[in-house]
CSV table of C-alpha atoms and ligand atoms in Angstrom, one decimal:
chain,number,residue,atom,x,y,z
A,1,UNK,CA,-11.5,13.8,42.5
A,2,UNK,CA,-11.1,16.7,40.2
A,3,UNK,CA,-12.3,16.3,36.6
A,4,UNK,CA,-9.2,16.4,34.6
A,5,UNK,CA,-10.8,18.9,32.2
A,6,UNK,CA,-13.4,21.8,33.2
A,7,UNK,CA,-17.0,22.1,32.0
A,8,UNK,CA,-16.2,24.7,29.6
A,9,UNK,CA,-12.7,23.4,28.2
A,10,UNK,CA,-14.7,19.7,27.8
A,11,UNK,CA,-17.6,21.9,25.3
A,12,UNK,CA,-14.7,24.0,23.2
A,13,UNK,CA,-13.9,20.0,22.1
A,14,UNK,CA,-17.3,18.7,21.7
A,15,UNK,CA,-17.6,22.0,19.6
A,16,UNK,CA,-14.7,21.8,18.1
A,17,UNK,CA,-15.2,17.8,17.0
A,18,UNK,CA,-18.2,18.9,15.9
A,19,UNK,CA,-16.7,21.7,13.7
A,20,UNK,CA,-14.1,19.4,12.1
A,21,UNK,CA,-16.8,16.9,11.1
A,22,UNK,CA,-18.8,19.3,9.9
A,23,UNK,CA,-16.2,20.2,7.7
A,24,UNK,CA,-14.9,16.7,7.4
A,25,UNK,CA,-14.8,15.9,3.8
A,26,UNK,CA,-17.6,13.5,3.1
A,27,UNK,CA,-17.2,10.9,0.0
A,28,UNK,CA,-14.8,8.2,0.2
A,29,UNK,CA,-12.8,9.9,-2.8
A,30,UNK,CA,-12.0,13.6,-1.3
A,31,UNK,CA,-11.1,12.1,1.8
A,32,UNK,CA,-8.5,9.9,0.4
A,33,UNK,CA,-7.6,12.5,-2.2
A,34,UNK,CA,-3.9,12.5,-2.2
A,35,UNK,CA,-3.2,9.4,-0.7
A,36,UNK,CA,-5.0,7.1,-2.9
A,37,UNK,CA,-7.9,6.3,-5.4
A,38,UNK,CA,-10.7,4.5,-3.6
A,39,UNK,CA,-12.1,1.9,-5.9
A,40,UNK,CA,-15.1,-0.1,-6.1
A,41,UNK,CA,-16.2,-3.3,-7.9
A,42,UNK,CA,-18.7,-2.4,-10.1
A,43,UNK,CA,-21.9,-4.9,-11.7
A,44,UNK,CA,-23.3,-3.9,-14.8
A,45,UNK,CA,-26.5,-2.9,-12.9
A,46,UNK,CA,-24.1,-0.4,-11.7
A,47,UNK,CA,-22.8,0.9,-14.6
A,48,UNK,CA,-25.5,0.8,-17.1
A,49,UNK,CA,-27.5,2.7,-14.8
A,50,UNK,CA,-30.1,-0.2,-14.1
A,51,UNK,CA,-29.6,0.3,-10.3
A,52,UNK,CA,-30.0,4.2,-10.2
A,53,UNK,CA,-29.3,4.0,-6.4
A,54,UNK,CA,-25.9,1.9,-6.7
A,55,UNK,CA,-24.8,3.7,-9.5
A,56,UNK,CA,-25.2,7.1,-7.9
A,57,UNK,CA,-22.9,5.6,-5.1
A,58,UNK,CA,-20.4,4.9,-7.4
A,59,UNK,CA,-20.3,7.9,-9.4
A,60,UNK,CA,-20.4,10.2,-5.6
A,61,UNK,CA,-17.6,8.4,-3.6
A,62,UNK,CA,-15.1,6.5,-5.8
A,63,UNK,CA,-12.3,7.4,-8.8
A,64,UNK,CA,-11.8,4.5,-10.0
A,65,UNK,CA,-13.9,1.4,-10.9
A,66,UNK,CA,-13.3,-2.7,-11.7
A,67,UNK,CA,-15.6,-4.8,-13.1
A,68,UNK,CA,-17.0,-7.4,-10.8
A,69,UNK,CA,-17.7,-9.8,-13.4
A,70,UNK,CA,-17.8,-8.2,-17.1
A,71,UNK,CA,-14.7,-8.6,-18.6
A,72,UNK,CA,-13.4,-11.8,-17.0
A,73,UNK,CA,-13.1,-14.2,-20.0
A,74,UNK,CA,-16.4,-16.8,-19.8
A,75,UNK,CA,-18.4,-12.9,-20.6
A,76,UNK,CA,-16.0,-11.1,-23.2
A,77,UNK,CA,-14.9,-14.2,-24.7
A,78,UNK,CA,-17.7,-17.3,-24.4
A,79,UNK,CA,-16.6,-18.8,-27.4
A,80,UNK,CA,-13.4,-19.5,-29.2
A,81,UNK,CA,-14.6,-17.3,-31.9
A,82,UNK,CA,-16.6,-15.1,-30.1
A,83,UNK,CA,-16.3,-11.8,-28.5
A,84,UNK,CA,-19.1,-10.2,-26.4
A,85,UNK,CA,-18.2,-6.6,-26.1
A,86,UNK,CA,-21.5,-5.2,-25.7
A,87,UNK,CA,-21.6,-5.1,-21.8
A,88,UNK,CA,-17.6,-4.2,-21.1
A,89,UNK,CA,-18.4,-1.3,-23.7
A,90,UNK,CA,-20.4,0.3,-21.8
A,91,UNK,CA,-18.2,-0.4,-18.4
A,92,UNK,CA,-15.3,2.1,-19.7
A,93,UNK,CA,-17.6,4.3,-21.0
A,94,UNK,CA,-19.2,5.0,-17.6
A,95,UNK,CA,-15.8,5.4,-16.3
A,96,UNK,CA,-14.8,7.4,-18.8
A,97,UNK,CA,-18.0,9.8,-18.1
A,98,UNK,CA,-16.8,9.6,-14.9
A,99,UNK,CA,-13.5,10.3,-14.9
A,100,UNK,CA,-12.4,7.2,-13.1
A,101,UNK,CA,-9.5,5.1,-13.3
A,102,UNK,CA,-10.6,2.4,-15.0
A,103,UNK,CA,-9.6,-1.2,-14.0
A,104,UNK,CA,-9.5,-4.5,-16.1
A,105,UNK,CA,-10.6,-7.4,-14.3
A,106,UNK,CA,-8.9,-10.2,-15.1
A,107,UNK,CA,-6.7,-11.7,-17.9
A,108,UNK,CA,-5.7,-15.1,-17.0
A,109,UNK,CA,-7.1,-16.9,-14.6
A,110,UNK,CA,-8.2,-20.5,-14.4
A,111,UNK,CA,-11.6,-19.8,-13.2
A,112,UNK,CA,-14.6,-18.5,-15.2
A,113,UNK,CA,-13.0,-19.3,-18.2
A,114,UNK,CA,-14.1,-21.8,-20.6
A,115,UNK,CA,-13.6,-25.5,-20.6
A,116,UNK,CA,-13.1,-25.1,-24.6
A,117,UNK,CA,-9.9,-22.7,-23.9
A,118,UNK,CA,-8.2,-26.0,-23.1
A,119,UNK,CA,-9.4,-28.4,-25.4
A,120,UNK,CA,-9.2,-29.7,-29.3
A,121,UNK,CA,-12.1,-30.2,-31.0
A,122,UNK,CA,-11.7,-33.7,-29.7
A,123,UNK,CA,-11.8,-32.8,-26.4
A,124,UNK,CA,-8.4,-33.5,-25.6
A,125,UNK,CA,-6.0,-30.7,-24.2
A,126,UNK,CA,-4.2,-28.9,-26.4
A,127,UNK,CA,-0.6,-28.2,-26.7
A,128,UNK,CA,1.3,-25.7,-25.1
A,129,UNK,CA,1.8,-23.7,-28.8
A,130,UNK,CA,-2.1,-23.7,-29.2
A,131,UNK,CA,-2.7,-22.5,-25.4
A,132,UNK,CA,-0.1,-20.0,-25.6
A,133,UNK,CA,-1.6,-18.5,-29.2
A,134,UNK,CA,-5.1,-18.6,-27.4
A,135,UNK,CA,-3.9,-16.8,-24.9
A,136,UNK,CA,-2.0,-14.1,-26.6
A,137,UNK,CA,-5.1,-13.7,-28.6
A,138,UNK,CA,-6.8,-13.2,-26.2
A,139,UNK,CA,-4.8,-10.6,-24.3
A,140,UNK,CA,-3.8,-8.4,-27.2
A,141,UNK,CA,-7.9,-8.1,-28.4
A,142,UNK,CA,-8.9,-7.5,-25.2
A,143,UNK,CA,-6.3,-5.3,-24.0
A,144,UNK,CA,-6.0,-3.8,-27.3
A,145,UNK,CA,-9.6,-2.9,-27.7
A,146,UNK,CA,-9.4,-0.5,-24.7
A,147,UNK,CA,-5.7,0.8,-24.9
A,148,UNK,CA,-4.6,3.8,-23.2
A,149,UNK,CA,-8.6,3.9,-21.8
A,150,UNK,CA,-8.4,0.7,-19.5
A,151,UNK,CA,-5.2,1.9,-17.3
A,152,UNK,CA,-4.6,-0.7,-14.8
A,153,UNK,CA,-5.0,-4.9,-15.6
A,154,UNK,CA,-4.9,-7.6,-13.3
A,155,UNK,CA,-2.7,-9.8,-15.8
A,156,UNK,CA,-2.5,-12.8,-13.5
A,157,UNK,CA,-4.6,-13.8,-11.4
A,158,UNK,CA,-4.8,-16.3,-8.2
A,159,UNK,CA,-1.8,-18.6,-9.6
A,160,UNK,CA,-0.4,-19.4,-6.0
A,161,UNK,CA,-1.4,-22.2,-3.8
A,162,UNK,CA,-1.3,-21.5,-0.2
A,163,UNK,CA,1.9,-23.0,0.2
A,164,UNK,CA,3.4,-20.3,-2.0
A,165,UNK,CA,3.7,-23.2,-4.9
A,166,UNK,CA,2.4,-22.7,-8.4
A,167,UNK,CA,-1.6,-23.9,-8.4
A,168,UNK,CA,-1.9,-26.7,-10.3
A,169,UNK,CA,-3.9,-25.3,-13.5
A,170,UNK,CA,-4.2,-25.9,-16.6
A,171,UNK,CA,-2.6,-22.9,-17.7
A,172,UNK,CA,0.5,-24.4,-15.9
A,173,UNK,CA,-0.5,-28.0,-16.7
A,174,UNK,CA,0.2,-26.8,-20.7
A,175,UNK,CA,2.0,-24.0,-21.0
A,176,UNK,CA,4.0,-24.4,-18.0
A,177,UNK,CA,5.3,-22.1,-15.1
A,178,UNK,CA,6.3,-19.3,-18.1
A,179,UNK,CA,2.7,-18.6,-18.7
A,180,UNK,CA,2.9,-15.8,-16.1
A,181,UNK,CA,5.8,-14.4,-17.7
A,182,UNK,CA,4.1,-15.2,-21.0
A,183,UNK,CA,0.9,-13.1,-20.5
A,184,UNK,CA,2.7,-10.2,-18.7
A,185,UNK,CA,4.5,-9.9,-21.9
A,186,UNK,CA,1.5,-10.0,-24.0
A,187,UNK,CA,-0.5,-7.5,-22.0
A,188,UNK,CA,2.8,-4.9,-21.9
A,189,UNK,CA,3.1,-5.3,-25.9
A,190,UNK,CA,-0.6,-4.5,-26.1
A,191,UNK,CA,-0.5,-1.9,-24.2
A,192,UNK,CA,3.0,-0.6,-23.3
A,193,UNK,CA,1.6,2.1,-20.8
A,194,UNK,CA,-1.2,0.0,-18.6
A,195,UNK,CA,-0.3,-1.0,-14.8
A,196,UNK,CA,0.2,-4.6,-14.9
A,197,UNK,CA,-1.2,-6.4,-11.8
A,198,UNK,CA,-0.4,-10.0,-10.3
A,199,UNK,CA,-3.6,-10.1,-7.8
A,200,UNK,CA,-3.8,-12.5,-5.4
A,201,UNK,CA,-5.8,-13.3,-1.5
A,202,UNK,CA,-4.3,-14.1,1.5
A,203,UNK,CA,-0.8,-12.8,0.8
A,204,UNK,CA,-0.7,-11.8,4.0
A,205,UNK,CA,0.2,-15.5,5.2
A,206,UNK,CA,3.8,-15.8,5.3
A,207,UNK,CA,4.0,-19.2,3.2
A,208,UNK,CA,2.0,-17.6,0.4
A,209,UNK,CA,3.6,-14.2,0.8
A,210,UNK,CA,6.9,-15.7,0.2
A,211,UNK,CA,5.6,-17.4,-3.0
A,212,UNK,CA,4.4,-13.8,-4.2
A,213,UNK,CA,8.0,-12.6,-3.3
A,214,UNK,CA,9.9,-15.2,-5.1
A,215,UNK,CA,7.4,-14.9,-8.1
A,216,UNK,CA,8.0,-10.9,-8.4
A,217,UNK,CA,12.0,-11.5,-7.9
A,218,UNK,CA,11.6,-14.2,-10.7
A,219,UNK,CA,9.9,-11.5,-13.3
A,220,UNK,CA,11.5,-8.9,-12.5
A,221,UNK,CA,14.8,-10.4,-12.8
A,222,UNK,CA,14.0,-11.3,-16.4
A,223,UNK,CA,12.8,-8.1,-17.2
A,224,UNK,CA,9.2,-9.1,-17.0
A,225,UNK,CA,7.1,-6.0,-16.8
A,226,UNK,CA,5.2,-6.1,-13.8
A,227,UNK,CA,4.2,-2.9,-11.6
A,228,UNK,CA,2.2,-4.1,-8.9
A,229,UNK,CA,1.0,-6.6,-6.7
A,230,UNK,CA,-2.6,-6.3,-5.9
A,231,UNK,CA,-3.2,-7.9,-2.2
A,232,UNK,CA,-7.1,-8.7,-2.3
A,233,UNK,CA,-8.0,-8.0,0.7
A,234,UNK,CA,-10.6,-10.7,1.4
A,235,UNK,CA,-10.6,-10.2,5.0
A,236,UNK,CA,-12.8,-10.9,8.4
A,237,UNK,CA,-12.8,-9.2,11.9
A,238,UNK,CA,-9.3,-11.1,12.8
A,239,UNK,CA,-7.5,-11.6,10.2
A,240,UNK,CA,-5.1,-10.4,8.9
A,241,UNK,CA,-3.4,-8.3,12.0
A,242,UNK,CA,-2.7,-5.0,11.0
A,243,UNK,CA,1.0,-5.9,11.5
A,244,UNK,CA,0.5,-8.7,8.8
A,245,UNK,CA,-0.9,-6.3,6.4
A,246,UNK,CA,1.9,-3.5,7.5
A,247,UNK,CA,4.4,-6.0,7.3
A,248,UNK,CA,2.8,-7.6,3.6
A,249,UNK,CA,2.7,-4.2,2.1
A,250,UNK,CA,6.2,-3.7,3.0
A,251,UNK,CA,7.8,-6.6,1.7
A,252,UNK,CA,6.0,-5.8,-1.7
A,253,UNK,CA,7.2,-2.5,-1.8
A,254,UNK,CA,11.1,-3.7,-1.4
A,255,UNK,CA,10.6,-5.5,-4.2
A,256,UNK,CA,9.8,-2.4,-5.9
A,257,UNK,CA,6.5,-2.9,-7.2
A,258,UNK,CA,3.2,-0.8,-5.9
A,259,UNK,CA,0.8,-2.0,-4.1
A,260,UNK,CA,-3.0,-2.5,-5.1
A,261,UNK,CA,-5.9,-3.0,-2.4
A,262,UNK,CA,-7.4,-4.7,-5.3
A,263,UNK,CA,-10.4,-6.5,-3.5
A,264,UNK,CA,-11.4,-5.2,0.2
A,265,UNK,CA,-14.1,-6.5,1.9
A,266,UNK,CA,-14.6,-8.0,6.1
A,267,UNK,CA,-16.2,-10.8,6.6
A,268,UNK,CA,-18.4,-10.5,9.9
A,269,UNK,CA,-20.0,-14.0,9.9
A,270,UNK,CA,-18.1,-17.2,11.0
A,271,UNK,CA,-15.2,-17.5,9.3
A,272,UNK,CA,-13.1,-20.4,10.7
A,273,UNK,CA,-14.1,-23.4,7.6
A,274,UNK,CA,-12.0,-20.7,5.4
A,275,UNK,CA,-9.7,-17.9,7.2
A,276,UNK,CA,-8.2,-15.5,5.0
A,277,UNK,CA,-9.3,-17.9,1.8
A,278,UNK,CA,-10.7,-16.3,-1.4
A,279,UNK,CA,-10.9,-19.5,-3.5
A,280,UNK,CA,-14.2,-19.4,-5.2
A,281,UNK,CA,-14.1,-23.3,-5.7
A,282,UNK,CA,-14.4,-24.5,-1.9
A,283,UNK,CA,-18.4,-24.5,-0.6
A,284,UNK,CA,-19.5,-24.8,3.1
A,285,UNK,CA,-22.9,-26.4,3.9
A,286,UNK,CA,-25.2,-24.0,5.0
A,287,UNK,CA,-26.3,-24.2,9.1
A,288,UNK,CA,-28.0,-21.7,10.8
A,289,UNK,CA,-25.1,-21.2,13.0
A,290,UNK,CA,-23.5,-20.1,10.3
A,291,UNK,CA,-26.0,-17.1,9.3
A,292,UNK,CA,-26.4,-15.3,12.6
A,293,UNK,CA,-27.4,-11.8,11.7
A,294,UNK,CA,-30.8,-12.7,9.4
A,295,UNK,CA,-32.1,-9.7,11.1
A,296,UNK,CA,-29.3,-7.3,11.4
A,297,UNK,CA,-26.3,-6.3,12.5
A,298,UNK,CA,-25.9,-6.2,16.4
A,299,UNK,CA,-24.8,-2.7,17.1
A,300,UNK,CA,-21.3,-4.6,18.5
A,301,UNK,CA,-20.1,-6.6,15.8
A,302,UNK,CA,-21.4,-3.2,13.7
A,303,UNK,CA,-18.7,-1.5,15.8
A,304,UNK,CA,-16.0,-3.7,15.9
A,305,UNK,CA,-16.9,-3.9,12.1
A,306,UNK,CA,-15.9,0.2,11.7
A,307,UNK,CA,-12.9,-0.2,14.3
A,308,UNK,CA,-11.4,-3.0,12.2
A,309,UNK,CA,-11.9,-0.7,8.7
A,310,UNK,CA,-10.5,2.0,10.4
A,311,UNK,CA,-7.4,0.3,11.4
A,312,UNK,CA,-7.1,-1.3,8.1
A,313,UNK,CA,-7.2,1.8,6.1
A,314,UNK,CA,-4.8,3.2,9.0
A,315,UNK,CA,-2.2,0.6,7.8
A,316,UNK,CA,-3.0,1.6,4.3
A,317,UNK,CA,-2.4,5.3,4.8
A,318,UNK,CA,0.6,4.4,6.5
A,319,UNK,CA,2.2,3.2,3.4
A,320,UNK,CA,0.5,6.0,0.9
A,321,UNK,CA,3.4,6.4,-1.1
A,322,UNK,CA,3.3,2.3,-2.5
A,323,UNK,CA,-0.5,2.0,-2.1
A,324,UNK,CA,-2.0,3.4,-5.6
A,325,UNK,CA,-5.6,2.4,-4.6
A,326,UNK,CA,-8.0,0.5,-2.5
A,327,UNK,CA,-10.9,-1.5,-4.4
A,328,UNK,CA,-13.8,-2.4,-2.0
A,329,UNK,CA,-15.1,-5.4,-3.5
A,330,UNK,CA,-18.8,-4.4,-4.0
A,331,UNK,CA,-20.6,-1.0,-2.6
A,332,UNK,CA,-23.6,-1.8,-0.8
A,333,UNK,CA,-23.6,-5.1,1.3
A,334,UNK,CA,-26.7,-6.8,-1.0
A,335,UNK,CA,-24.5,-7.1,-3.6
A,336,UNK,CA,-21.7,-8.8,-1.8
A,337,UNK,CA,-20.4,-12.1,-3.1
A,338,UNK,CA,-19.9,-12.9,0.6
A,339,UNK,CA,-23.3,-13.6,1.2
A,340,UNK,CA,-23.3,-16.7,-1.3
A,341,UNK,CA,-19.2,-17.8,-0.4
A,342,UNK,CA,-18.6,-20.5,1.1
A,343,UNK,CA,-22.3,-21.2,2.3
A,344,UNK,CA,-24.5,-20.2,-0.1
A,345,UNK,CA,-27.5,-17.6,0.7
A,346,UNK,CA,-26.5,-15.8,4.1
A,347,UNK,CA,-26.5,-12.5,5.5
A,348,UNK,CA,-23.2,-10.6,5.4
A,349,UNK,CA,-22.6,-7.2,5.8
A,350,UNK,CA,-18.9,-6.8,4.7
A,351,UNK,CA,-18.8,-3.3,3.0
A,352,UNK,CA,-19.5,0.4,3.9
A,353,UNK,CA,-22.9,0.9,2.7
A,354,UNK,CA,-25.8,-1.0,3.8
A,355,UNK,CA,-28.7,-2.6,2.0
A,356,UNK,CA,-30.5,0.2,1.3
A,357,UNK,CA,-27.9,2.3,0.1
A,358,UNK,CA,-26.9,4.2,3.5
A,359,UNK,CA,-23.5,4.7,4.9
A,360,UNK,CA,-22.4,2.3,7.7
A,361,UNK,CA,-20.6,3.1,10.8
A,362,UNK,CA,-17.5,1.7,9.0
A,363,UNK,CA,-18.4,4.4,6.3
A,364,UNK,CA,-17.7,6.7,8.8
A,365,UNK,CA,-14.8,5.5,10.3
A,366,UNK,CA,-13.4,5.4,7.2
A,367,UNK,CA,-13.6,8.8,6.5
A,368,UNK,CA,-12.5,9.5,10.3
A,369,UNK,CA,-9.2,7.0,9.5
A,370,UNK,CA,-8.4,9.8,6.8
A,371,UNK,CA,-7.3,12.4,8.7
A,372,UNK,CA,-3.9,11.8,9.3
A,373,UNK,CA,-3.6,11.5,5.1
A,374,UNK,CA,-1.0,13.6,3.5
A,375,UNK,CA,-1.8,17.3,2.7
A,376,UNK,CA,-3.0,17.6,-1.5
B,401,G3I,O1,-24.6,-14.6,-14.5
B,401,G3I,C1,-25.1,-15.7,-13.9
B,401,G3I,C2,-26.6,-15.7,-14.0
B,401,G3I,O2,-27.0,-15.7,-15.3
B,401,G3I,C3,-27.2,-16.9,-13.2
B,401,G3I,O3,-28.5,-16.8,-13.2
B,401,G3I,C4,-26.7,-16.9,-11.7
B,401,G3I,C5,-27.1,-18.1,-11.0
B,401,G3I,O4,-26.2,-18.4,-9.9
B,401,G3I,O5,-25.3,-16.9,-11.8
B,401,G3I,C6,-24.7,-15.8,-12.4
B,401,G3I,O6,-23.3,-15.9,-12.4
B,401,G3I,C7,-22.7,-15.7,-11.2
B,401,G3I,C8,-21.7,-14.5,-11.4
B,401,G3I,O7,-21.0,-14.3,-10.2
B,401,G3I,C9,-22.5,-13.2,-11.7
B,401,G3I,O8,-23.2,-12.8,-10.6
B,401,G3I,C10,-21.9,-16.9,-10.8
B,401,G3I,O9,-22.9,-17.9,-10.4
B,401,G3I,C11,-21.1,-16.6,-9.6
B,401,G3I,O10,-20.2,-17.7,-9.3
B,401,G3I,C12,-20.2,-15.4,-9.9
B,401,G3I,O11,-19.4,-15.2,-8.7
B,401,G3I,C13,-18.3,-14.3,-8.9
B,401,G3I,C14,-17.1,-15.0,-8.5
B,401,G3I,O12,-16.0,-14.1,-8.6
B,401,G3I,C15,-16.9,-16.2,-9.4
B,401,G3I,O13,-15.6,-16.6,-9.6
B,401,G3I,C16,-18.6,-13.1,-8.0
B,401,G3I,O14,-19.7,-12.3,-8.5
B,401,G3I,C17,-17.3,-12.2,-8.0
B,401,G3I,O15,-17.5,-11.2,-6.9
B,401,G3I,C18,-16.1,-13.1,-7.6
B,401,G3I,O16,-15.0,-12.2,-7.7
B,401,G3I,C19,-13.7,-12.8,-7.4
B,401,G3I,C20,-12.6,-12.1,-8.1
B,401,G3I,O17,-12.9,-12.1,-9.5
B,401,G3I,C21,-11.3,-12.8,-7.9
B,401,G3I,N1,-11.0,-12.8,-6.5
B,401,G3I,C22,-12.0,-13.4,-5.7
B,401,G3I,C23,-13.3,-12.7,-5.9
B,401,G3I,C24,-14.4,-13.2,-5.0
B,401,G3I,O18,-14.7,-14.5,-5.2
């Protein structure tokens, strides 16, 4: 049978794909440029400079940056009394050298926060007047401190069950449902120009999705100031479909809110204890089973691992005009929370640079997913 194309047409494309990605554009920012900013989760390793290798990444491939750890409230606030800005400091200033868009990471949240926040000096929980005093404190020193420099806060964070309920916390337990009304309000009046996030996993699940619908409706229909809605992202091979993601993003941008790829990472070990779960609280026991890749990679799941970030970010260009970023949680795959969650101490390889620093095949087909992006 005749070969549908001839010898020399089949080299004009191998030259001409050659060409292209020769001229491809090659950090994660320029080839997103006018689409969206590409984020990464930064530690303070990153940003003091400590790891010279990470932070290089950083500073060559992403505009915009959120703070792993740094600024949740057991680190900027330990104590009642006591503020710890040394560290978060010098997190927006490295942005700020950098001209990234800075991200705050988180207000409210009802882990990493602690156990004093709740409590009289007795030990008994406080009322919902002290709690909501605490918390406004809280809010307008922290986002006050960094006004107009921090553009972009995840206000709420995690306050949905799976169910699409309210999570029984103690922030609900005190204040009531309001406190997420409560502390959008706070972070608006300290900062009447910052993005104002409600960020949340697994939204992509219809029961929980609705929950983050009716939520939205709720504040927006009492003139709650809320922008966006930052989907995490916490995902593995499988999940979600691309037509759960298209169809999450979607239903967010009805509702007229943007939408915020807030924590992106794929899972590539076995997942099925905790699909499409984020919840920091729930611990698998480790098994060897469960830690297949000690040694590497396979070059398979390595390719089914850039297929699947191609298609995600294919479904996030799709919907360029809601999407305002994409956050990987993490840059190289060492520094991954998803090797110690839900089984402590395994191998993962969940983002687009490896352990030594290089780019991935997912890297690539990242970069390759960007071609169809709108022109600057
Ligand atoms: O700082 C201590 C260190 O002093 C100590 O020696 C070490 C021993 O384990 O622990 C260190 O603290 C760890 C901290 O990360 C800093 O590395 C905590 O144990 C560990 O639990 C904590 O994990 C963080 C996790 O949130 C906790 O809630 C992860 O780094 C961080 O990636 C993760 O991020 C969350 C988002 O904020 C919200 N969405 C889910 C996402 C993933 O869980």
């Amino acid at each position: 049978m005749k070969p549908i194309l001839s010898a020399p047409v089949l080299l004009a494309v191998a030259a001409t794909m050659l060409l292209v990605r020769a001229q491809a554009p090659v950090t994660l920012k320029e080839a997103y440029r006018g689409a969206f900013l590409i984020g990464a989760a930064v530690n303070a390793a990153q940003f003091t400079g400590q790891d010279a290798r990470g932070s290089a990444l950083v500073k060559t491939h992403f505009n915009s940056i959120t703070p792993e750890n740094v600024l949740k409230w057991e680190n900027i606030h330990p104590r009642l009394d006591t503020y710890a800005f040394d560290l978060p400091d010098k997190y927006v200033a490295f942005g700020e050298e950098n001209q990234m868009l800075i991200v705050g990471h988180c207000l409210v949240w009802h882990n990493q926060i602690p156990g004093e926040v709740f409590r009289d000096a007795r030990g008994n929980l406080v009322k919902r007047k002290v709690l909501l005093k605490r918390m406004r404190d809280h809010i307008h020193m922290v986002v006050g401190r960094y006004k107009g420099r921090i553009k972009s806060w995840d206000v709420v964070n995690e306050a949905l069950n799976d169910d699409g309920t309210l999570r029984q916390t103690l922030w609900l337990r005190i204040i009531g449902p309001d406190y997420i009304a409560k502390a959008f309000k706070c972070a608006h009046e300290a900062d009447p120009h910052a993005e104002l996030t409600y960020n949340d996993y697994s939204l992509e699940n219809e029961p929980k999705r609705n929950g983050a619908i009716a939520l939205v409706e709720r504040l927006k229909a009492r003139g709650i100031p809320i922008t966006s809605v930052g989907l995490q992202g916490h995902d593995n091979l499988a999940w979600p479909s691309a037509d759960e993601e298209d169809r999450t993003i979607r239903a967010f941008a009805e509702l007229g809110v943007n939408v915020i790829i807030s924590e992106l990472d794929v899972d590539v070990l076995p997942t099925e204890l905790t699909e499409g779960s984020a919840d920091v609280n729930a611990h698998v026991n480790a098994d060897p089973s469960l830690n297949p890749y000690v040694s590497g990679l396979p070059d398979g799941v390595q390719q089914t691992l850039a297929r699947r970030y191609a298609e995600l970010f294919g479904v996030f260009l799709r919907h360029h005009e809601v999407v305002r970023r994409v956050t990987l949680w993490g840059v190289t795959d060492g520094d991954s929370w998803r090797n110690d969650w839900p089984v402590k101490g395994r191998t993962n390889y969940p983002l687009l640079f490896d352990r030594k620093g290089q780019p991935k095949l997912a890297f690539e087909a990242v970069i390759g997913a960007s071609a169809g992006r709108p022109a600057n």
